Coordinates of C-alpha atoms and ligand atoms in Angstrom, one line a residue:
M1 CA -14.7 -15.7 21.5
I2 CA -14.6 -13.4 24.5
N3 CA -12.7 -15.0 27.4
G4 CA -12.3 -12.0 29.7
K5 CA -8.5 -12.1 29.8
N6 CA -6.1 -9.1 29.7
L7 CA -4.0 -8.8 26.5
I8 CA -0.5 -7.9 27.5
G9 CA 1.6 -7.5 24.4
F10 CA 0.8 -10.6 22.3
T11 CA -0.2 -12.8 25.3
E12 CA -3.5 -13.4 27.1
S13 CA -3.3 -13.2 30.8
A14 CA -5.7 -13.7 33.8
E15 CA -3.6 -13.7 37.0
G16 CA -5.9 -11.5 39.1
D17 CA -8.6 -13.0 41.3
K18 CA -11.1 -10.2 41.0
T19 CA -13.6 -10.7 38.3
F20 CA -16.6 -8.7 36.9
R21 CA -19.2 -8.8 34.2
T22 CA -20.7 -6.2 31.9
F23 CA -24.4 -5.4 31.9
N24 CA -27.1 -5.3 29.2
P25 CA -29.2 -2.2 30.1
K26 CA -31.9 -2.9 27.5
A27 CA -32.5 -6.4 28.8
N28 CA -31.7 -5.4 32.4
L29 CA -29.4 -8.4 33.0
E30 CA -25.7 -9.2 33.3
N31 CA -23.9 -10.4 30.2
E32 CA -22.5 -13.9 30.1
W33 CA -18.8 -13.0 29.9
Q34 CA -16.5 -12.8 33.0
F35 CA -13.6 -10.4 33.0
Y36 CA -10.4 -10.7 35.0
E37 CA -9.2 -7.5 36.6
A38 CA -5.5 -6.8 35.9
S39 CA -3.1 -7.5 38.7
E40 CA -0.1 -5.4 39.7
T41 CA 2.3 -7.8 38.0
E42 CA 0.3 -7.6 34.8
I43 CA 0.3 -3.8 34.9
N44 CA 4.1 -3.8 35.3
R45 CA 4.5 -6.2 32.5
A46 CA 2.3 -4.1 30.1
A47 CA 4.3 -1.0 31.0
S48 CA 7.6 -2.6 30.6
L49 CA 6.7 -4.2 27.3
A50 CA 5.4 -0.8 26.1
S51 CA 8.6 0.9 27.1
K52 CA 10.7 -1.7 25.2
A53 CA 8.4 -1.4 22.2
F54 CA 8.8 2.4 22.2
T55 CA 12.5 2.2 21.3
T56 CA 11.7 0.4 18.1
Y57 CA 8.2 1.6 17.4
S58 CA 9.1 5.3 17.6
K59 CA 11.7 4.7 14.8
I60 CA 9.6 2.6 12.5
S61 CA 8.9 4.3 9.2
A62 CA 5.8 6.3 8.8
E63 CA 4.7 4.0 5.9
K64 CA 4.9 1.0 8.2
R65 CA 2.9 2.7 11.0
A66 CA 0.3 3.7 8.4
T67 CA 0.1 0.1 7.3
F68 CA -0.4 -0.9 10.9
L69 CA -3.3 1.6 11.3
N70 CA -5.0 0.5 8.1
S71 CA -4.6 -3.1 9.1
I72 CA -6.4 -2.4 12.5
A73 CA -9.2 -0.8 10.5
D74 CA -9.5 -4.0 8.3
E75 CA -9.3 -6.3 11.3
I76 CA -12.1 -4.4 13.1
L77 CA -14.3 -4.6 10.0
G78 CA -13.5 -8.3 9.8
L79 CA -15.1 -8.8 13.2
G80 CA -18.4 -8.3 11.4
D81 CA -21.8 -8.5 13.0
T82 CA -20.6 -10.2 16.1
L83 CA -18.8 -7.1 17.2
I84 CA -21.9 -5.0 16.6
E85 CA -24.0 -7.5 18.7
V86 CA -21.6 -7.3 21.6
Y87 CA -21.5 -3.5 21.4
M88 CA -25.3 -3.5 21.6
K89 CA -25.4 -5.9 24.5
E90 CA -23.0 -3.8 26.5
S91 CA -24.3 -0.4 25.8
G92 CA -28.0 -0.7 25.0
L93 CA -27.4 1.6 21.9
P94 CA -29.2 0.7 18.7
E95 CA -27.6 -1.1 15.7
G96 CA -27.6 2.0 13.5
R97 CA -25.5 3.9 16.0
A98 CA -23.1 0.9 16.4
I99 CA -22.6 0.7 12.7
G100 CA -22.2 4.5 12.4
E101 CA -19.7 4.6 15.2
R102 CA -17.7 1.7 13.8
G103 CA -17.5 3.6 10.5
R104 CA -16.3 6.7 12.3
T105 CA -13.6 4.7 14.2
I106 CA -12.4 3.1 11.0
G107 CA -12.4 6.5 9.2
Q108 CA -10.2 7.9 12.0
L109 CA -7.7 5.1 11.8
K110 CA -7.4 5.6 8.0
M111 CA -7.3 9.4 8.4
F112 CA -4.2 9.1 10.7
A113 CA -2.6 6.6 8.3
E114 CA -3.0 9.1 5.5
L115 CA -1.8 12.0 7.6
I116 CA 1.5 10.4 8.5
K117 CA 2.3 9.3 5.0
T118 CA 4.0 12.6 4.5
E119 CA 5.9 14.1 7.4
M120 CA 4.2 17.4 7.1
W121 CA 2.2 16.9 10.3
R122 CA 5.4 17.4 12.3
D123 CA 5.6 21.0 11.3
S124 CA 9.4 20.7 11.1
I125 CA 11.5 23.9 10.7
I126 CA 14.9 24.0 9.0
D127 CA 16.8 27.2 10.0
A128 CA 20.1 26.8 8.0
G129 CA 23.3 27.7 9.7
N130 CA 25.7 30.5 8.7
P131 CA 29.3 29.7 9.8
G132 CA 30.4 33.1 8.5
R133 CA 28.0 35.2 10.6
E134 CA 29.6 37.9 12.7
P135 CA 30.3 38.2 15.6
L136 CA 29.3 34.6 16.1
P137 CA 28.6 31.8 13.6
K138 CA 24.9 30.9 13.3
P139 CA 24.2 27.2 14.1
D140 CA 22.2 25.0 11.8
L141 CA 19.0 24.2 13.7
R142 CA 16.3 21.7 12.6
Q143 CA 13.3 21.4 14.8
T144 CA 10.8 18.6 14.5
A145 CA 8.2 16.7 16.7
I146 CA 9.1 13.4 18.3
P147 CA 6.9 10.9 20.2
L148 CA 6.6 11.1 24.0
G149 CA 6.6 7.4 24.9
P150 CA 4.0 4.9 26.2
I151 CA 0.5 6.4 26.5
V152 CA -2.3 5.2 28.7
V153 CA -5.8 5.6 27.2
F154 CA -9.1 5.7 29.2
G155 CA -12.2 5.4 27.0
A156 CA -15.7 6.7 27.8
S157 CA -18.8 4.7 28.5
N158 CA -20.8 6.5 25.8
F159 CA -18.5 5.8 22.8
P160 CA -17.5 2.1 23.0
F161 CA -15.8 2.4 19.6
A162 CA -14.9 6.0 18.7
F163 CA -13.6 7.2 22.1
S164 CA -12.4 3.9 23.5
T165 CA -10.0 1.0 22.7
A166 CA -9.2 1.9 19.0
G167 CA -10.7 5.4 19.2
G168 CA -9.2 8.8 18.4
D169 CA -6.7 8.7 21.3
T170 CA -5.2 5.3 20.4
A171 CA -5.2 6.0 16.7
S172 CA -3.4 9.4 17.1
A173 CA -0.9 8.0 19.6
F174 CA 0.0 5.0 17.3
A175 CA 0.3 7.5 14.4
A176 CA 2.7 9.7 16.4
G177 CA 4.9 6.6 17.2
C178 CA 3.7 5.9 20.8
P179 CA 2.8 2.5 22.2
V180 CA -0.6 2.4 23.9
I181 CA -1.9 0.7 27.0
V182 CA -5.7 0.8 27.2
K183 CA -7.5 0.8 30.6
S184 CA -10.6 -0.9 29.3
H185 CA -13.9 0.7 30.2
P186 CA -15.7 -1.7 32.6
M187 CA -19.1 -1.1 31.0
H188 CA -18.0 -2.4 27.6
A189 CA -15.1 -4.7 28.4
G190 CA -16.2 -7.4 25.8
T191 CA -16.4 -4.8 23.0
G192 CA -12.9 -3.6 24.2
E193 CA -11.5 -7.2 24.2
M194 CA -12.7 -7.9 20.6
I195 CA -11.2 -4.6 19.4
S196 CA -8.0 -5.3 21.3
R197 CA -7.7 -8.7 19.6
A198 CA -8.1 -6.9 16.2
I199 CA -5.3 -4.5 17.2
V200 CA -3.0 -7.4 18.3
Q201 CA -3.8 -9.3 15.1
A202 CA -2.9 -6.2 13.0
A203 CA 0.3 -5.7 15.0
K204 CA 1.4 -9.3 14.4
K205 CA 0.5 -9.1 10.7
T206 CA 2.4 -5.9 10.1
H207 CA 5.4 -6.9 12.3
M208 CA 5.1 -4.3 15.0
P209 CA 7.0 -4.9 18.2
E210 CA 5.3 -6.8 21.0
G211 CA 4.1 -4.3 23.6
V212 CA 3.0 -1.7 21.1
F213 CA -0.5 -2.4 22.5
S214 CA -1.9 -3.9 25.7
N215 CA -5.5 -4.0 27.1
L216 CA -6.1 -4.2 30.8
N217 CA -9.4 -4.9 32.4
S218 CA -10.7 -3.3 35.6
S219 CA -14.0 -2.5 37.3
G220 CA -12.6 -0.1 39.8
I221 CA -10.3 2.9 39.8
E222 CA -7.1 1.1 41.1
V223 CA -5.7 -0.2 37.8
G224 CA -6.1 3.2 36.1
Q225 CA -4.4 4.9 39.1
K226 CA -1.5 2.5 39.0
L227 CA -1.1 3.0 35.3
V228 CA -1.1 6.8 35.6
S229 CA 1.5 6.6 38.4
H230 CA 3.7 4.1 36.6
P231 CA 7.1 5.6 35.9
L232 CA 7.3 4.1 32.4
V233 CA 4.1 5.8 31.3
K234 CA 4.7 9.2 29.6
A235 CA 1.2 10.6 28.9
V236 CA -2.5 9.9 29.4
G237 CA -5.5 10.3 27.1
F238 CA -8.8 10.3 29.0
T239 CA -12.4 10.7 27.9
G240 CA -15.0 10.7 30.7
S241 CA -16.3 12.6 33.7
L242 CA -14.9 15.7 35.2
R243 CA -14.4 13.8 38.5
G244 CA -12.4 11.0 36.9
G245 CA -10.4 13.3 34.6
R246 CA -9.5 15.6 37.4
A247 CA -8.5 12.8 39.8
L248 CA -6.1 11.4 37.2
Y249 CA -4.8 14.8 36.3
D250 CA -3.9 15.5 39.9
L251 CA -2.4 12.1 40.3
A252 CA -0.1 12.6 37.3
A253 CA 0.9 16.0 38.6
K254 CA 2.0 14.5 41.9
R255 CA 4.3 11.9 40.3
K256 CA 8.1 12.3 40.8
E257 CA 8.1 13.0 37.0
P258 CA 4.8 14.7 36.3
I259 CA 3.3 13.8 32.9
P260 CA 0.6 15.4 30.7
V261 CA -3.0 14.2 31.0
F262 CA -5.2 15.2 28.1
A263 CA -8.6 14.8 29.7
E264 CA -11.7 15.5 27.6
M265 CA -14.6 15.8 30.1
G266 CA -18.2 16.7 30.4
S267 CA -19.7 20.0 29.2
I268 CA -23.1 21.7 29.2
N269 CA -22.7 23.4 25.8
P270 CA -24.6 26.7 26.1
V271 CA -26.9 27.6 23.2
V272 CA -28.0 31.2 22.8
V273 CA -31.2 31.9 20.9
T274 CA -31.9 35.5 19.8
Q275 CA -35.3 37.2 20.1
K276 CA -35.5 37.5 16.3
A277 CA -34.9 33.8 15.8
L278 CA -37.6 33.0 18.3
E279 CA -40.0 35.3 16.6
N280 CA -39.3 33.9 13.1
R281 CA -38.9 30.2 13.8
G282 CA -39.3 29.4 17.5
K283 CA -41.3 26.3 16.8
D284 CA -38.7 24.8 14.4
I285 CA -35.9 25.5 16.8
A286 CA -37.9 23.8 19.6
T287 CA -38.5 20.7 17.4
N288 CA -34.8 20.5 16.4
Y289 CA -33.6 21.0 20.0
A290 CA -36.0 18.4 21.4
K291 CA -34.3 15.9 19.0
S292 CA -30.8 17.1 19.9
V293 CA -31.4 17.0 23.7
T294 CA -32.7 13.4 23.5
L295 CA -30.3 12.0 20.8
G296 CA -28.7 8.9 22.2
A297 CA -30.7 9.4 25.4
G298 CA -28.8 12.7 25.8
Q299 CA -25.5 10.8 26.5
F300 CA -23.2 13.0 24.5
C301 CA -20.5 15.3 25.8
T302 CA -21.9 17.9 23.3
N303 CA -25.5 17.6 24.5
P304 CA -27.2 21.0 24.6
G305 CA -27.6 21.1 28.4
L306 CA -28.1 24.8 28.7
I307 CA -30.2 27.1 26.5
L308 CA -30.1 30.8 27.0
G309 CA -32.2 33.7 25.9
V310 CA -33.8 36.9 27.0
A311 CA -37.3 36.5 28.7
S312 CA -40.2 37.4 26.4
D313 CA -43.6 35.9 25.3
E314 CA -41.8 34.2 22.4
M315 CA -39.2 32.7 24.8
N316 CA -42.0 31.5 27.0
N317 CA -43.7 29.8 24.0
F318 CA -40.4 28.3 22.9
V319 CA -39.7 26.7 26.3
K320 CA -43.2 25.2 26.4
E321 CA -42.9 23.9 22.8
L322 CA -39.4 22.5 23.6
G323 CA -40.8 20.7 26.6
S324 CA -43.8 19.2 24.8
K325 CA -41.8 18.1 21.8
A326 CA -39.0 16.6 23.9
I327 CA -41.4 14.4 25.9
E328 CA -43.1 13.2 22.8
I329 CA -39.8 11.4 21.9
E330 CA -39.8 7.9 23.2
A331 CA -37.7 7.0 26.2
Q332 CA -34.5 5.1 25.4
A333 CA -32.2 2.8 27.3
M334 CA -29.3 4.5 29.1
L335 CA -25.9 2.9 29.0
H336 CA -25.9 1.3 32.4
P337 CA -28.0 1.3 35.6
N338 CA -25.3 3.5 37.2
I339 CA -25.6 6.1 34.5
Y340 CA -29.4 5.9 34.7
E341 CA -29.4 6.5 38.4
S342 CA -26.8 9.3 38.2
F343 CA -29.0 11.0 35.5
H344 CA -32.1 11.0 37.8
D345 CA -30.1 12.0 40.9
K346 CA -28.4 14.9 39.1
A347 CA -31.6 16.1 37.4
T348 CA -33.4 16.0 40.7
V349 CA -30.7 18.2 42.3
V350 CA -31.2 20.8 39.6
M351 CA -35.0 20.6 39.8
Q352 CA -34.9 21.2 43.6
Q353 CA -32.9 24.4 43.3
Q354 CA -34.3 27.8 44.2
G355 CA -36.3 29.1 41.2
A356 CA -36.1 26.0 39.0
D357 CA -39.4 25.2 37.2
I358 CA -40.0 21.9 35.7
V359 CA -41.3 22.6 32.1
A360 CA -41.8 18.9 31.1
E361 CA -40.9 15.5 32.4
Y362 CA -41.4 12.3 30.5
S363 CA -43.8 10.3 32.6
Q364 CA -44.9 7.3 30.6
E365 CA -44.2 3.9 32.1
V366 CA -40.8 2.6 30.9
N367 CA -38.6 -0.4 31.2
S368 CA -35.7 -0.4 33.7
N369 CA -32.8 1.8 32.7
F370 CA -34.9 3.7 30.1
S371 CA -35.2 7.5 30.3
G372 CA -37.2 10.2 28.5
A373 CA -36.6 13.9 28.5
K374 CA -36.7 16.4 31.4
I375 CA -36.7 20.2 30.5
V376 CA -36.3 22.7 33.3
T377 CA -36.3 26.5 33.3
V378 CA -34.8 29.1 35.6
S379 CA -34.2 32.9 35.6
G380 CA -30.8 34.4 34.8
K381 CA -30.5 35.8 38.3
D382 CA -31.0 32.4 40.0
F383 CA -28.6 30.7 37.6
L384 CA -25.9 33.3 38.3
E385 CA -26.3 32.9 42.1
N386 CA -26.3 29.1 42.1
N387 CA -23.4 26.9 40.9
Q388 CA -25.4 23.7 41.4
L389 CA -27.3 24.7 38.2
H390 CA -24.1 24.7 36.1
Q391 CA -23.3 21.0 36.6
E392 CA -23.5 18.5 33.7
V393 CA -26.6 16.3 33.9
F394 CA -25.5 13.4 31.6
G395 CA -28.7 12.3 29.9
P396 CA -31.8 13.7 28.1
F397 CA -31.9 17.0 30.0
S398 CA -31.7 20.7 29.3
L399 CA -32.0 23.8 31.4
V400 CA -33.4 26.9 29.8
V401 CA -32.2 30.1 31.4
Q402 CA -34.4 33.1 30.8
C403 CA -32.3 36.3 31.4
S404 CA -33.8 39.7 32.1
N405 CA -31.8 41.4 29.4
K406 CA -28.8 41.1 27.1
A407 CA -26.4 42.3 29.8
E408 CA -27.5 39.6 32.1
L409 CA -27.2 37.0 29.3
L410 CA -23.6 38.1 28.7
Q411 CA -22.9 37.9 32.4
V412 CA -24.3 34.3 32.5
I413 CA -21.9 33.4 29.7
Q414 CA -18.9 35.1 31.3
N415 CA -19.6 33.1 34.5
L416 CA -19.8 29.7 32.8
E417 CA -17.1 27.1 33.3
G418 CA -15.1 26.2 30.2
Q419 CA -17.1 24.3 27.5
L420 CA -16.6 22.1 24.5
T421 CA -19.1 24.1 22.4
G422 CA -21.3 27.1 22.3
T423 CA -24.1 27.7 19.8
I424 CA -25.7 30.8 18.4
I425 CA -29.1 30.7 16.9
A426 CA -29.7 34.0 15.1
E427 CA -31.2 35.7 12.1
E428 CA -29.4 37.8 9.5
E429 CA -30.8 41.0 11.1
D430 CA -29.0 40.1 14.3
Y431 CA -25.5 39.8 12.7
S432 CA -24.4 43.4 13.4
K433 CA -25.2 43.0 17.1
L434 CA -23.5 39.7 17.7
E435 CA -19.9 40.9 18.3
E436 CA -20.1 40.9 22.1
L437 CA -21.9 37.6 22.3
I438 CA -19.3 35.9 20.0
S439 CA -16.5 37.4 22.0
A440 CA -18.0 36.2 25.4
L441 CA -18.6 32.7 24.0
Q442 CA -15.2 32.5 22.4
D443 CA -13.6 33.1 25.8
R444 CA -15.5 30.1 27.3
V445 CA -15.7 27.4 24.5
G446 CA -13.6 25.5 22.0
R447 CA -16.0 25.7 19.1
I448 CA -19.0 27.9 18.2
V449 CA -21.7 26.4 16.1
F450 CA -23.9 28.8 14.1
N451 CA -27.5 28.0 13.5
G452 CA -27.1 24.3 14.2
V453 CA -27.0 21.9 17.1
P454 CA -23.9 21.0 19.0
T455 CA -24.4 17.2 18.9
G456 CA -22.3 15.7 16.1
V457 CA -18.5 16.2 16.0
E458 CA -17.1 16.1 12.5
V459 CA -13.7 14.4 12.2
S460 CA -11.8 17.1 10.3
P461 CA -8.4 18.7 10.2
A462 CA -10.2 22.0 11.2
M463 CA -12.1 20.5 14.2
T464 CA -11.5 21.7 17.8
H465 CA -12.9 19.3 20.2
G466 CA -11.7 20.6 23.5
G467 CA -11.9 23.9 25.3
P468 CA -11.1 25.8 28.5
Y469 CA -11.1 23.8 31.7
P470 CA -13.1 21.8 32.8
A471 CA -14.1 20.9 29.2
S472 CA -10.5 19.7 28.9
T473 CA -7.4 19.8 31.0
D474 CA -5.4 21.5 28.1
S475 CA -7.3 23.9 25.9
R476 CA -4.4 24.2 23.5
F477 CA -5.3 20.8 21.9
T478 CA -8.1 18.9 20.2
A479 CA -9.1 15.3 20.9
V480 CA -10.9 15.0 17.5
G481 CA -9.5 15.5 14.0
S482 CA -5.9 15.2 12.7
G483 CA -4.6 17.8 15.2
A484 CA -5.2 15.2 18.0
I485 CA -1.7 13.8 17.1
K486 CA 0.0 16.9 18.5
R487 CA -0.8 15.8 22.1
W488 CA 1.6 12.9 21.9
V489 CA 4.7 14.6 20.6
R490 CA 7.2 17.1 21.9
P491 CA 9.4 19.6 20.0
F492 CA 13.0 18.5 19.5
S493 CA 15.9 20.3 17.8
Y494 CA 19.0 18.9 16.0
Q495 CA 21.8 21.4 16.1
D496 CA 24.7 21.3 13.6
F497 CA 24.0 17.6 12.8
P498 CA 25.8 15.9 10.0
K499 CA 23.3 15.1 7.2
E500 CA 23.9 11.3 7.4
L501 CA 22.7 11.3 11.0
L502 CA 19.5 13.3 10.5
P503 CA 16.1 11.7 9.9
D504 CA 15.4 11.6 6.1
F505 CA 12.6 14.2 6.3
L506 CA 15.1 16.8 7.9
K507 CA 17.9 16.2 5.4
Ligands
NAP601 P1 -16.1 8.1 33.9 O1 -16.9 7.5 34.9 O2 -15.2 9.2 34.2 O3 -15.1 6.9 33.3 C1 -14.1 7.0 32.3 C2 -13.0 6.1 32.6 O4 -12.2 6.6 33.7 C3 -13.4 4.7 33.1 O5 -12.5 3.7 32.6 C4 -13.3 4.8 34.6 O6 -13.0 3.6 35.2 C5 -12.1 5.7 34.8 N1 -12.1 6.5 36.0 C6 -13.1 7.3 36.4 N2 -12.8 7.9 37.6 C7 -11.5 7.4 37.9 C8 -10.6 7.7 38.9 N3 -10.9 8.5 40.0 N4 -9.4 7.1 38.9 C9 -9.1 6.2 37.9 N5 -9.9 5.9 36.9 C10 -11.1 6.5 36.9 O7 -16.9 8.6 32.6 P2 -18.0 7.8 31.8 O8 -19.2 7.6 32.6 O9 -17.4 6.6 31.2 O10 -18.3 8.8 30.6 C11 -19.3 9.8 30.6 C12 -18.7 11.2 30.7 O11 -17.8 11.3 29.7 C13 -19.7 12.3 30.6 O12 -19.4 13.3 31.5 C14 -19.4 12.8 29.2 O13 -19.8 14.2 29.0 C15 -18.0 12.6 29.1 N6 -17.5 12.5 27.7 C16 -16.7 13.5 27.2 C17 -16.3 13.4 25.9 C18 -15.3 14.5 25.3 O14 -14.8 14.3 24.2 N7 -15.1 15.6 26.0 C19 -16.7 12.4 25.0 C20 -17.5 11.4 25.6 C21 -17.9 11.5 26.9 P3 -14.0 3.0 36.3 O15 -15.4 3.0 35.7 O16 -13.5 1.6 36.4 O17 -13.9 3.8 37.5

């Protein structure tokens, strides 16, 4: 079923001599499958097939591309429980999450299929000509959006389905008319292989050109770097760490022909709680946030890693309540021993900083790779003076910053790096005083959540999942929702074209 080979176009290939295995973090042992790292010749073959496929795939009718996307969804569902079992073995995530994430992934594929059925998504503009205009005739201009070319997709460890092989990047690139080469995530290469087979099967069934999709394995950074540097690759979609995203962004900028890298990276997602909210429902907020911080062992890019408020007795009670509720929640398996180690190392760095107080730390005996919550608090002054406290700690962790007054709280927000989300927890009595806060947050984040939790990203045409750097490398776009397709197209204008030569939707 899983043979560890790369899928290059419609052919399986294992020419490289480097192999690796994935790891079951829950059982704390290596999985049985062995994967073959892609060789340079295999990378070149995938890129050249993708480039050839682009000439036909970019012109295939929207209806046929939609059929391809729907067929991928059907093929993935057809993999049944086996796919769910492999997902669980490679991520340690529970069955409910696997099934939910599969549903989201299938929903995204179908959403893009529906979106492209009309050509409205291209936002075409027809500006009719006027040959009789004085002093010069006005040309007939018709602008539309056309696909960029082959896209390389890097998925993240924490979403083996929804932000990986057939996730939002791949679905939106296929929808736009771009072939995709996936650099498979080494932590879930088996899940990736199964999904890749489903994509290839769908491509064959719906008569897509060979090379519309390839999946390359690797356990190190070389394959990804070669792909991003490859002259036939025209854009990159990345979901993962700031370090990885930034390295690939810089690499793409140094190419002879620089290309766009849409990297969605980590975030600490500031949450601001007002005094009134703490007075009226501090305990409820603490209970909700204990759940949000520990959801999926805190391994979400929208995890509430930073909670802000003005110091008071109520704030103090809230912090204690949050800590005690968070450590009541059972420890969960993290995705991989490397992620487990990195979580503890990064949390330790924060806890060792000047002024950092450990509020609560899960201390029950746990299996290898399992982690419970850690809640730390610090003053606004210490936070402002120390950048180490601003870093993402990927896991069940949150830092509560207690500011001396509202002005300091605003200063903390103004000094934050770019974020995916910001959250405001407030009462109706606060509304008239929130303008400055909303404006400061709006400047730093891609989405503000009101009286909720940041975890959970709805797939919607109105979703913005992105934000100022370093949340993403291009804050003008979203990685989730139908707007994600815009990353893979460029504006193009036809001037004074005869009707017969225009695409149907511009006639
Ligand atoms: P990661 O370590 O950055 O890995 C992501 C992918 O990039 C992997 O395939 C990895 O391959 C590759 N990669 C990393 N550094 C590279 C480099 N220098 N050159 C070439 N390739 C490189 O991230 P992760 O641990 O999988 O994911 C967790 C992170 O993703 C967290 O920070 C989380 O917040 C973020 N995330 C963001 C979003 C979002 O939508 N903004 C969603 C989910 C997760 P190798 O492992 O082989 O190096």
